[in-house]
Coordinates of C-alpha atoms in Angstrom, one line a residue:
M1 CA 119.3 130.9 112.2
D2 CA 116.5 132.8 110.6
T3 CA 113.6 130.4 111.3
Q4 CA 111.1 133.2 111.2
Q5 CA 110.0 134.9 107.9
V6 CA 110.2 138.6 107.6
P7 CA 106.9 140.3 108.2
F8 CA 104.9 141.0 105.0
K9 CA 105.0 144.8 105.4
V10 CA 108.8 144.8 105.6
T11 CA 109.1 142.4 102.7
A12 CA 106.8 144.6 100.6
V13 CA 108.8 147.7 101.4
R14 CA 112.1 145.9 100.5
F15 CA 110.5 144.6 97.3
V16 CA 109.5 148.2 96.2
R17 CA 113.0 149.4 97.2
A18 CA 114.7 146.8 95.1
V19 CA 112.7 147.8 92.1
K20 CA 113.3 151.5 92.7
V21 CA 117.1 151.1 93.2
F22 CA 117.3 149.3 89.9
M23 CA 115.2 151.8 88.0
T24 CA 117.3 154.8 89.4
S25 CA 120.7 153.1 88.8
E26 CA 123.1 153.6 85.9
V27 CA 121.3 150.9 84.0
G28 CA 117.8 152.2 84.8
G29 CA 117.5 154.1 81.6
K30 CA 118.2 151.0 79.5
A31 CA 115.8 149.0 81.6
A32 CA 113.1 151.6 81.2
L33 CA 113.5 151.6 77.5
M34 CA 113.3 147.8 77.4
F35 CA 110.2 147.7 79.6
A36 CA 108.5 150.4 77.4
G37 CA 109.2 148.1 74.4
L38 CA 107.6 145.2 76.2
V39 CA 104.5 147.2 77.0
A40 CA 104.2 148.1 73.3
L41 CA 104.7 144.5 72.3
F42 CA 102.1 143.3 74.8
L43 CA 99.6 145.9 73.5
T44 CA 100.2 144.4 70.0
L45 CA 99.7 140.9 71.3
S46 CA 96.4 141.9 72.9
G47 CA 95.2 143.5 69.7
L48 CA 96.2 140.3 67.8
N49 CA 94.3 138.2 70.2
V50 CA 91.1 140.2 69.7
A51 CA 91.6 140.1 65.9
N52 CA 92.2 136.4 66.1
S53 CA 88.9 135.9 67.9
Y54 CA 87.0 137.6 65.1
V55 CA 88.9 135.8 62.4
G56 CA 88.3 132.5 64.1
R57 CA 84.6 133.3 64.4
N58 CA 84.3 134.1 60.6
F59 CA 86.5 131.1 59.8
M60 CA 84.2 128.6 61.6
T61 CA 81.1 130.3 60.3
A62 CA 82.4 129.9 56.7
I63 CA 82.9 126.2 57.4
A64 CA 79.4 125.8 58.9
N65 CA 77.9 127.7 55.9
R66 CA 80.0 125.8 53.3
Q67 CA 81.3 129.1 51.8
T68 CA 84.6 128.1 50.1
P69 CA 85.8 131.6 49.0
E70 CA 85.1 133.0 52.4
F71 CA 86.8 130.0 54.0
M72 CA 89.9 130.6 51.9
R73 CA 90.0 134.3 52.7
Q74 CA 89.6 133.8 56.4
A75 CA 92.3 131.0 56.3
I76 CA 94.8 133.6 54.8
F77 CA 93.8 136.0 57.6
Y78 CA 94.3 133.3 60.1
I79 CA 97.8 132.5 58.9
G80 CA 98.7 136.2 58.8
V81 CA 97.6 136.7 62.4
F82 CA 99.4 133.6 63.6
A83 CA 102.6 134.7 61.8
A84 CA 102.4 138.2 63.3
F85 CA 101.6 136.7 66.7
T86 CA 104.7 134.4 66.5
I87 CA 107.1 137.2 65.7
V88 CA 105.8 139.5 68.4
A89 CA 105.7 136.8 71.0
V90 CA 109.2 135.6 70.4
V91 CA 110.7 139.2 70.3
S92 CA 108.8 140.0 73.6
R93 CA 110.1 136.9 75.2
F94 CA 113.7 137.7 74.1
I95 CA 113.5 141.3 75.5
E96 CA 111.9 139.9 78.8
E97 CA 114.8 137.5 79.3
R98 CA 117.4 140.2 78.6
L99 CA 115.7 142.6 81.0
A100 CA 115.6 139.9 83.7
L101 CA 119.3 139.2 83.1
L102 CA 120.2 142.9 83.4
W103 CA 118.2 143.2 86.6
R104 CA 119.8 140.0 88.1
E105 CA 123.3 141.1 87.2
F106 CA 122.7 144.5 88.8
L107 CA 121.2 143.2 92.0
T108 CA 123.7 140.3 92.4
R109 CA 126.6 142.7 92.0
R110 CA 125.1 145.0 94.6
A111 CA 124.4 142.1 97.0
V112 CA 127.9 140.7 96.6
S113 CA 129.4 144.1 97.4
L114 CA 127.2 144.6 100.5
Y115 CA 127.9 141.0 101.6
L116 CA 131.7 141.5 101.4
A117 CA 131.7 145.1 102.7
D118 CA 132.5 145.8 106.4
R119 CA 133.0 142.0 107.0
A120 CA 129.3 141.4 106.8
Y121 CA 130.0 137.8 105.6
Y122 CA 132.0 137.1 108.8
H123 CA 129.5 138.7 111.2
L124 CA 126.6 136.8 109.6
D125 CA 128.5 133.5 109.9
V126 CA 129.5 134.1 113.5
S127 CA 126.1 135.3 114.6
G128 CA 124.2 132.4 112.9
Q129 CA 121.4 134.8 112.3
L130 CA 121.1 133.8 108.6
T131 CA 121.2 130.4 106.8
H132 CA 122.8 129.9 103.5
P133 CA 123.5 133.5 102.3
D134 CA 125.4 132.0 99.3
Q135 CA 122.3 130.3 98.0
R136 CA 120.2 133.4 98.5
I137 CA 122.6 135.6 96.5
A138 CA 123.2 133.0 93.7
E139 CA 119.9 131.2 93.3
D140 CA 117.2 133.2 95.0
M141 CA 118.4 136.4 93.3
R142 CA 117.9 134.8 89.9
V143 CA 114.5 133.5 90.8
F144 CA 113.5 136.9 92.2
T145 CA 114.4 138.9 89.1
V146 CA 113.0 136.4 86.6
T147 CA 109.8 135.8 88.4
T148 CA 109.2 139.4 89.4
L149 CA 109.4 140.6 85.8
S150 CA 107.4 137.6 84.6
F151 CA 104.6 138.5 87.1
I152 CA 104.6 142.2 86.2
L153 CA 104.2 141.3 82.6
M154 CA 101.5 138.7 83.4
I155 CA 99.6 141.3 85.3
L156 CA 100.0 143.8 82.4
N157 CA 99.0 141.2 79.9
S158 CA 96.0 140.1 82.0
S159 CA 94.9 143.7 82.4
L160 CA 95.1 144.3 78.6
T161 CA 93.2 141.0 78.1
I162 CA 90.5 142.0 80.5
I163 CA 90.1 145.4 78.8
A164 CA 90.1 143.9 75.3
F165 CA 87.8 140.8 75.8
S166 CA 85.3 142.3 78.3
G167 CA 83.8 144.2 75.4
V168 CA 83.9 141.2 73.2
L169 CA 82.2 138.9 75.7
W170 CA 79.7 141.5 76.8
S171 CA 78.6 142.0 73.2
I172 CA 78.0 138.3 72.9
S173 CA 76.2 137.8 76.2
P174 CA 76.2 140.0 79.4
L175 CA 75.2 136.8 81.3
L176 CA 78.4 135.0 80.1
F177 CA 80.5 138.0 81.1
A178 CA 79.0 138.0 84.7
V179 CA 79.6 134.3 85.0
A180 CA 83.2 134.7 84.0
V181 CA 83.8 137.4 86.6
L182 CA 82.0 135.4 89.4
Y183 CA 83.7 132.1 88.4
A184 CA 87.2 133.6 88.5
A185 CA 86.6 135.4 91.8
C186 CA 85.3 132.2 93.6
G187 CA 88.1 130.1 92.1
S188 CA 90.8 132.6 93.2
Y189 CA 89.4 132.7 96.8
L190 CA 89.3 128.9 97.1
T191 CA 92.8 128.4 95.6
I192 CA 94.3 130.8 98.1
A193 CA 92.4 129.2 101.0
L194 CA 93.6 125.7 100.0
G195 CA 97.2 126.6 99.1
R196 CA 98.1 129.2 101.7
P197 CA 100.4 126.8 103.6
L198 CA 102.6 126.5 100.5
I199 CA 104.3 129.8 101.2
K200 CA 105.8 128.7 104.5
L201 CA 106.6 125.2 103.2
N202 CA 108.4 126.5 100.1
Y203 CA 110.4 128.9 102.3
D204 CA 111.5 125.9 104.4
Q205 CA 112.1 123.7 101.4
L206 CA 114.6 126.2 99.9
D207 CA 116.6 126.2 103.2
K208 CA 116.5 122.4 103.6
E209 CA 117.7 121.9 100.0
A210 CA 120.5 124.4 100.5
S211 CA 121.5 122.6 103.7
F212 CA 121.7 119.3 101.9
R213 CA 123.7 120.8 99.1
S214 CA 126.1 122.6 101.5
G215 CA 126.8 119.2 103.2
L216 CA 127.7 117.6 99.9
I217 CA 130.1 120.6 99.2
Q218 CA 131.7 120.1 102.6
V219 CA 132.4 116.5 101.8
R220 CA 134.0 117.4 98.5
E221 CA 136.1 120.1 100.1
N222 CA 137.3 117.9 102.9
A223 CA 137.6 114.6 101.0
E224 CA 141.2 113.8 102.1
A225 CA 140.5 114.6 105.8
I226 CA 137.4 112.4 105.8
M227 CA 139.3 109.6 104.1
L228 CA 142.1 109.8 106.7
A229 CA 139.7 110.0 109.6
H230 CA 137.6 107.0 108.3
C231 CA 134.4 109.0 109.1
E232 CA 132.5 108.2 106.0
E233 CA 129.7 106.6 108.0
Q234 CA 129.3 109.7 110.1
Q235 CA 129.2 111.9 107.0
S236 CA 126.7 109.6 105.4
S237 CA 124.4 109.7 108.4
R238 CA 124.6 113.6 108.5
L239 CA 123.8 113.9 104.8
L240 CA 121.0 111.5 105.0
R241 CA 119.4 113.3 107.9
R242 CA 119.4 116.5 105.9
L243 CA 118.0 114.6 102.9
D244 CA 115.2 113.2 105.2
D245 CA 114.3 116.7 106.4
A246 CA 114.1 117.9 102.8
V247 CA 112.0 114.9 101.7
A248 CA 109.6 115.2 104.7
N249 CA 109.0 118.9 104.0
F250 CA 108.5 118.2 100.3
R251 CA 105.9 115.5 101.1
K252 CA 103.9 118.2 102.8
V253 CA 104.3 120.4 99.7
T254 CA 103.0 117.6 97.5
A255 CA 100.0 117.0 99.7
I256 CA 99.0 120.7 99.5
N257 CA 99.7 120.6 95.7
R258 CA 97.4 117.5 95.5
N259 CA 94.5 119.4 97.2
V260 CA 95.0 122.5 95.1
G261 CA 95.4 120.3 91.9
F262 CA 92.0 118.6 92.5
F263 CA 90.3 122.0 92.5
T264 CA 92.3 123.7 89.7
T265 CA 92.1 120.8 87.3
G266 CA 88.3 120.7 87.6
Y267 CA 88.2 124.5 87.5
N268 CA 90.1 124.5 84.2
W269 CA 88.0 121.8 82.6
L270 CA 84.7 123.6 83.3
I271 CA 86.0 126.7 81.5
Q272 CA 85.7 124.7 78.2
I273 CA 82.1 123.8 78.6
I274 CA 80.5 126.8 80.4
P275 CA 80.4 129.1 77.3
A276 CA 78.7 126.3 75.2
L277 CA 76.1 125.7 77.9
I278 CA 75.1 129.4 77.9
I279 CA 75.5 130.3 74.2
A280 CA 74.5 127.0 72.4
P281 CA 70.7 127.4 73.1
A282 CA 70.8 130.8 71.2
Y283 CA 72.5 129.0 68.2
I284 CA 69.9 126.2 68.3
R285 CA 67.2 128.8 68.2
G286 CA 68.9 130.4 65.2
N287 CA 69.7 133.7 66.9
I288 CA 73.5 133.6 66.3
D289 CA 75.9 132.1 63.8
F290 CA 77.9 128.9 64.6
G291 CA 81.2 130.9 64.8
V292 CA 79.9 132.9 67.7
I293 CA 80.0 129.7 69.9
T294 CA 83.7 129.3 69.0
Q295 CA 84.4 133.0 69.6
S296 CA 82.5 133.0 73.0
G297 CA 84.5 130.0 74.1
A298 CA 87.8 131.7 73.2
A299 CA 86.8 135.0 74.8
F300 CA 85.5 133.3 77.9
A301 CA 88.7 131.3 78.3
M302 CA 90.9 134.4 77.8
L303 CA 88.9 136.5 80.2
V304 CA 88.6 133.9 82.9
G305 CA 92.3 133.2 82.5
A306 CA 93.1 136.9 82.9
F307 CA 91.0 137.1 86.1
S308 CA 92.4 133.7 87.3
L309 CA 96.1 134.7 87.5
V310 CA 96.2 133.6 91.1
I311 CA 94.9 130.2 90.2
T312 CA 97.0 129.4 87.2
Q313 CA 100.2 130.8 88.9
F314 CA 99.6 129.9 92.5
Q315 CA 102.6 127.4 92.8
S316 CA 104.9 130.0 91.3
I317 CA 103.4 132.8 93.5
S318 CA 103.9 130.7 96.6
T319 CA 107.5 130.0 95.7
F320 CA 108.1 133.6 94.7
A321 CA 106.7 134.8 98.1
A322 CA 109.2 132.5 99.9
V323 CA 112.1 133.8 97.7
V324 CA 111.2 137.5 98.4
S325 CA 111.0 136.8 102.1
R326 CA 114.4 135.0 102.0
L327 CA 116.0 137.9 100.2
S328 CA 114.4 140.4 102.5
S329 CA 115.9 138.4 105.4
L330 CA 119.3 138.5 103.7
M331 CA 119.3 142.3 103.2
E332 CA 118.0 142.9 106.7
A333 CA 120.7 140.6 108.2
I334 CA 123.4 142.4 106.2
E335 CA 122.2 145.8 107.3
R336 CA 122.2 144.6 111.0
S337 CA 125.5 142.7 110.7
G338 CA 128.1 145.4 111.5
T339 CA 130.0 144.9 114.7
P340 CA 127.8 142.9 117.2
A341 CA 125.9 145.1 119.6
D342 CA 127.3 143.3 122.6
A343 CA 130.9 143.8 121.6
S344 CA 132.6 145.6 124.4
I345 CA 136.2 145.6 123.0
E346 CA 136.9 149.0 121.4
I347 CA 139.1 149.0 118.4
V348 CA 140.5 152.4 117.2
E349 CA 143.0 153.3 114.6
G350 CA 146.4 154.8 115.6
K351 CA 149.5 155.7 113.8
E352 CA 152.8 153.7 114.0
R353 CA 151.9 151.6 117.0
L354 CA 149.9 148.7 118.3
A355 CA 148.7 149.0 121.8
Y356 CA 146.4 147.2 124.3
E357 CA 144.8 149.2 127.1
N358 CA 143.2 147.2 129.9
L359 CA 142.4 144.4 127.5
T360 CA 140.6 141.4 129.0
L361 CA 139.5 138.5 126.8
L362 CA 137.0 135.8 127.9
H363 CA 136.4 132.2 126.9
A364 CA 133.5 132.0 124.5
T365 CA 131.6 129.3 126.4
N366 CA 132.3 129.6 130.1
G367 CA 133.4 133.3 130.3
V368 CA 136.6 132.4 132.1
P369 CA 139.3 135.1 131.5
I370 CA 141.9 134.0 128.9
V371 CA 143.9 137.2 129.2
K372 CA 143.5 139.7 132.1
D373 CA 143.9 143.4 131.9
V374 CA 146.8 143.6 129.3
S375 CA 148.2 147.1 128.9
I376 CA 151.2 147.3 126.6
S377 CA 152.3 149.5 123.7
I378 CA 154.3 148.2 120.7
P379 CA 155.8 151.1 118.7
L380 CA 156.9 150.8 115.1
G381 CA 160.2 148.9 115.0
T382 CA 159.7 146.8 118.1
R383 CA 159.6 143.1 117.3
V384 CA 157.5 141.2 119.8
L385 CA 157.3 137.5 120.6
I386 CA 154.1 136.3 122.2
T387 CA 154.7 133.0 123.9
G388 CA 154.0 131.0 127.1
P389 CA 152.0 128.0 128.2
A390 CA 148.6 129.5 127.4
Q391 CA 148.1 129.0 123.7
D392 CA 144.5 130.0 123.9
A393 CA 145.6 133.4 125.1
Q394 CA 148.0 133.8 122.1
A395 CA 145.3 132.8 119.7
A396 CA 142.8 135.2 121.3
L397 CA 145.2 138.1 121.1
F398 CA 145.8 137.4 117.4
R399 CA 142.0 137.2 116.6
A400 CA 141.0 140.2 118.7
T401 CA 143.8 142.3 117.1
A402 CA 142.5 141.2 113.7
G403 CA 139.0 142.5 114.5
I404 CA 137.4 139.2 115.1
S405 CA 134.6 139.6 117.7
L406 CA 135.4 138.1 121.1
K407 CA 133.9 138.5 124.5
G408 CA 135.8 140.8 126.8
S409 CA 136.6 144.5 127.5
G410 CA 139.2 147.1 127.0
R411 CA 140.7 148.8 124.0
I412 CA 142.9 147.9 121.1
I413 CA 144.8 150.7 119.2
R414 CA 146.1 149.5 115.9
P415 CA 147.2 150.9 112.5
A416 CA 144.8 151.2 109.6
A417 CA 143.9 147.9 107.7
D418 CA 146.5 148.4 105.0
D419 CA 149.3 149.0 107.6
I420 CA 148.8 145.8 109.6
L421 CA 148.5 142.4 108.0
F422 CA 147.9 139.0 109.6
L423 CA 149.3 135.6 108.8
P424 CA 147.2 132.8 110.4
Q425 CA 148.5 129.3 111.0
R426 CA 146.3 128.1 108.2
P427 CA 146.2 130.8 105.5
Y428 CA 143.6 131.1 102.8
L429 CA 144.9 131.2 99.2
P430 CA 142.0 131.9 96.8
T431 CA 142.0 130.1 93.5
G432 CA 143.9 132.3 91.0
T433 CA 147.3 132.8 89.4
L434 CA 150.5 132.8 91.4
R435 CA 150.9 136.5 90.8
Q436 CA 147.4 137.2 92.0
I437 CA 147.9 135.5 95.4
L438 CA 151.4 137.0 95.9
V439 CA 150.4 140.6 94.9
R440 CA 146.8 141.3 95.9
N441 CA 146.8 145.1 96.2
E442 CA 147.0 148.0 93.8
R443 CA 150.8 147.5 93.4
A444 CA 150.2 144.4 91.3
G445 CA 151.4 146.0 88.1
E446 CA 154.5 147.5 89.8
I447 CA 156.1 144.3 91.0
P448 CA 158.4 142.8 88.3
D449 CA 158.5 139.1 87.7
D450 CA 162.2 139.0 88.6
R451 CA 161.4 140.3 92.1
I452 CA 158.8 137.6 92.7
V453 CA 161.1 134.9 91.4
Q454 CA 163.9 136.2 93.7
I455 CA 161.8 135.9 96.8
L456 CA 160.6 132.4 95.8
R457 CA 164.3 131.5 95.4
E458 CA 165.3 132.9 98.8
L459 CA 162.6 130.7 100.5
N460 CA 163.5 127.6 98.4
L461 CA 160.2 127.7 96.5
E462 CA 161.4 127.7 92.9
H463 CA 159.6 124.4 92.4
V464 CA 156.3 126.1 93.2
L465 CA 156.8 128.3 90.1
E466 CA 157.2 125.2 88.0
Q467 CA 154.3 123.4 89.6
A468 CA 152.0 126.4 89.0
G469 CA 152.9 126.6 85.3
G470 CA 154.3 130.1 85.7
L471 CA 153.1 133.3 87.4
N472 CA 149.9 133.7 85.3
T473 CA 148.3 130.2 85.3
E474 CA 145.2 129.8 87.5
Q475 CA 145.5 127.1 90.1
N476 CA 143.6 125.6 93.1
W477 CA 146.4 126.1 95.7
E478 CA 144.8 124.0 98.4
I479 CA 145.1 121.0 96.2
L480 CA 148.4 121.8 94.5
L481 CA 150.5 122.9 97.6
S482 CA 151.3 121.5 101.0
P483 CA 150.2 123.6 104.1
Q484 CA 153.9 124.7 104.6
E485 CA 154.1 125.9 101.0
Q486 CA 150.8 127.7 101.3
Q487 CA 152.0 129.4 104.5
L488 CA 155.2 130.6 102.8
L489 CA 153.3 132.0 99.8
A490 CA 151.0 133.9 102.2
F491 CA 154.1 135.3 103.9
I492 CA 155.5 136.5 100.5
N493 CA 152.2 138.3 100.0
I494 CA 152.8 140.2 103.3
L495 CA 156.4 140.9 102.3
I496 CA 155.5 142.4 99.0
A497 CA 152.6 144.4 100.5
A498 CA 155.1 145.9 102.9
P499 CA 152.8 147.0 105.8
Q500 CA 154.1 148.7 108.9
F501 CA 153.1 145.7 111.1
A502 CA 152.8 142.0 110.5
F503 CA 151.1 139.7 113.1
L504 CA 152.2 136.0 112.6
D505 CA 150.3 133.2 114.3
R506 CA 152.3 130.0 115.3
L507 CA 154.4 129.6 112.1
D508 CA 156.7 127.4 114.2
A509 CA 154.0 124.7 114.1
T510 CA 154.6 124.1 110.4
L511 CA 158.0 125.7 109.5
D512 CA 161.4 124.6 110.6
L513 CA 163.8 126.8 112.6
E514 CA 165.9 127.7 109.5
R515 CA 162.9 128.9 107.6
L516 CA 161.7 130.9 110.6
H517 CA 165.0 132.6 110.9
T518 CA 164.9 133.5 107.2
I519 CA 161.4 134.9 107.5
M520 CA 162.4 137.0 110.6
Q521 CA 165.4 138.3 108.7
M522 CA 163.4 139.2 105.6
L523 CA 160.8 141.1 107.6
S524 CA 163.5 143.1 109.4
E525 CA 165.3 143.9 106.1
S526 CA 161.9 145.2 104.8
S527 CA 161.4 147.4 107.9
I528 CA 158.2 145.5 108.8
T529 CA 157.6 145.3 112.5
Y530 CA 156.4 141.8 113.4
I531 CA 154.4 140.4 116.3
N532 CA 154.9 136.7 116.5
N533 CA 152.9 134.0 118.2
A534 CA 155.3 131.1 118.8
E535 CA 156.5 128.5 121.2
T536 CA 160.1 128.1 120.0
A537 CA 162.5 129.5 122.7
A538 CA 165.2 129.9 120.1
L539 CA 163.3 132.7 118.5
R540 CA 163.7 135.0 121.5
D541 CA 166.9 136.5 120.1
Y542 CA 165.0 137.7 117.0
H543 CA 162.7 139.9 119.1
D544 CA 163.0 143.0 121.1
A545 CA 160.3 142.2 123.6
V546 CA 158.5 139.1 124.9
L547 CA 154.9 138.9 126.1
E548 CA 154.5 135.7 128.1
C549 CA 150.9 134.5 128.7
G550 CA 150.1 132.4 131.7
E551 CA 147.4 129.7 132.1
D552 CA 145.4 131.8 134.7
G553 CA 145.1 134.9 132.4
G554 CA 148.2 136.5 133.8
W555 CA 151.0 137.9 131.6
V556 CA 154.6 139.1 131.8
W557 CA 156.1 141.8 129.6
T558 CA 159.9 141.5 129.1
V559 CA 162.1 143.9 127.1
N560 CA 165.1 142.1 125.6
R561 CA 166.9 145.3 124.6
V562 CA 166.2 149.0 124.1

C-alpha cells in the first residue's frame, strides 16, 4: 500500500507533464483557443471591476450630495456595468467548465489506457503497492482537472486584480495600499502555518473514504454468498471499522479547520473596517468626498482578496495537493508495474508449441516447491491432460502459463497472446450483449447469427438466448446465468476465436462427463490444441499425453499414442 506521499519535486514534475501532455495532444489546439478566450474574458471582468469602483464612488457621492440627476445617471451606469458583468461572468464560467471537461476526458482516457495496458491493473493489485486506483482514475482525475483549471484562472484573475486595483488604492492612499500588502502577507503566512497538516490528513481521508466505499461494493457484489454463509455480522464489523477510521481521521481534519477558521473569519471581518479606519478621518476633515470611502473599501477588499488567495482557498488547496499527490502515485505505480523485478520465470513467445524448460514453481508463502524442474514440449495438435493428486500444481501451471506472476525459476515458451487462450474454472463475463461476450475480437462482424445459435444448440444452451433477450441485449451475466452456463459461454468464446491452443482449468468440477466429451470433440473438430487440467480419469482417452503431478513436486509424462 502506498502509505507514503510522493515527494513534492516528483509531484510538481508530473503536474507540469500532465499539463504539457494535454496541451500538445490532438485536443490541445481547441484547449488553447478556449483558454485564450478565458484570458480575454477575465481581462474584461477586471476592467468592469475597476469601472464599477468608480461608478460606485460617484453613485454614493451623488447620494451624499443629494444630486438627483447625477444619481439617476450613475444608477443607469451601475445597471449597465452589472449587466455586462453578468454576461461576461456566465460565459467565462461556461467555457471554464467545458475546458475542464475536455481535460478530464483526455486524461481519464489516457489513464484508463495505461491502467489496462501491459496488465498494469493486475500487477498493481498483486503487488499491493497502490490503494484504490479505481477511485484515483474516476474521482481524483475529475477533482484534479476542475481544481487545476480553477486555480490557474484564480491566479490569473488575482494578478489582473492586483494590477488594476493597486493603482486605484495607491491614488486614494499609499498608506492603505501598504497596509493591504502587509495584511495579506501576514495572513497568508499564519494560514499556512496553522493549516499545513491538512494536506496529509486530506490525503489519508480520500483513501479511507475509498476503502469504506469499496467494502460496501464488495457486500453488494457478493450479496448471495454472504447470505448463504450467514456472515452479516462479520461484514458489518469490517465495514464499521473502516467507517471508524474515516471518522477518526475526519475529526482531525475538522479540528485543524476549526483553528484555521478562527483566524480566517476574524481576518475577513477586519477587511471591512480597516479602510474606513484609515480613510474616514480624511473625509471628516473634508479632504475627500464620501464616495471615496466606499471606493477605498471595495478596492481594499479586492486587493487584499487577490493577495490572500492562499487564505480564501486554503481548504481547497490542501485537498488539491492531496489529489495531485495521489495521482502522481498512480502514474508512478503504473510506470513501475510491468513484470515484477523479482520474477525469475522467463516467458518467451514461440510458434506452434507450448513448452516448459526446467520449470520450478514455489508456494507463495512457504517457498516449498509445487512443481520441480518440469521439461516437456507440447507441439501443435498434441492434446494434453494435466492430472494427479497435486491440484495446487495443476493450478500453478495454468496460472504461470497465463503469465500470472509466481515464485520460481525456469522458462515457458508459449504462442503469442492471440494464439493461446485460457478458460479458468470461474470465468469472467463482462456486462454486455450475448454477441459481445461470445465474439470479443475483431472477427465480431464476420460471425453470422446462425453460427452462434448453432453452437448454443450443440451445447444445449438455446434457453440462454431466450433469457438474454436475443444476441444484442445487454445483460449482467453473473446474475442471469449459473456458473455452469457462464463457463460454457466462455468456452464458446474460445471456440469462435479459434486460437492454436486452449488451456482449460478444471472444467470437470462444474460440467458433467457428457458436456466435457462434447467440448473435447468440438475443440478437436476446430483444430484447437487443448491442455486440460482435470481429475476425471475417463477423459484420458480424449488426450494424446498425460502430465501427472505428484504431491512432492514430482511429475510423470506419459504419451498415450503417437
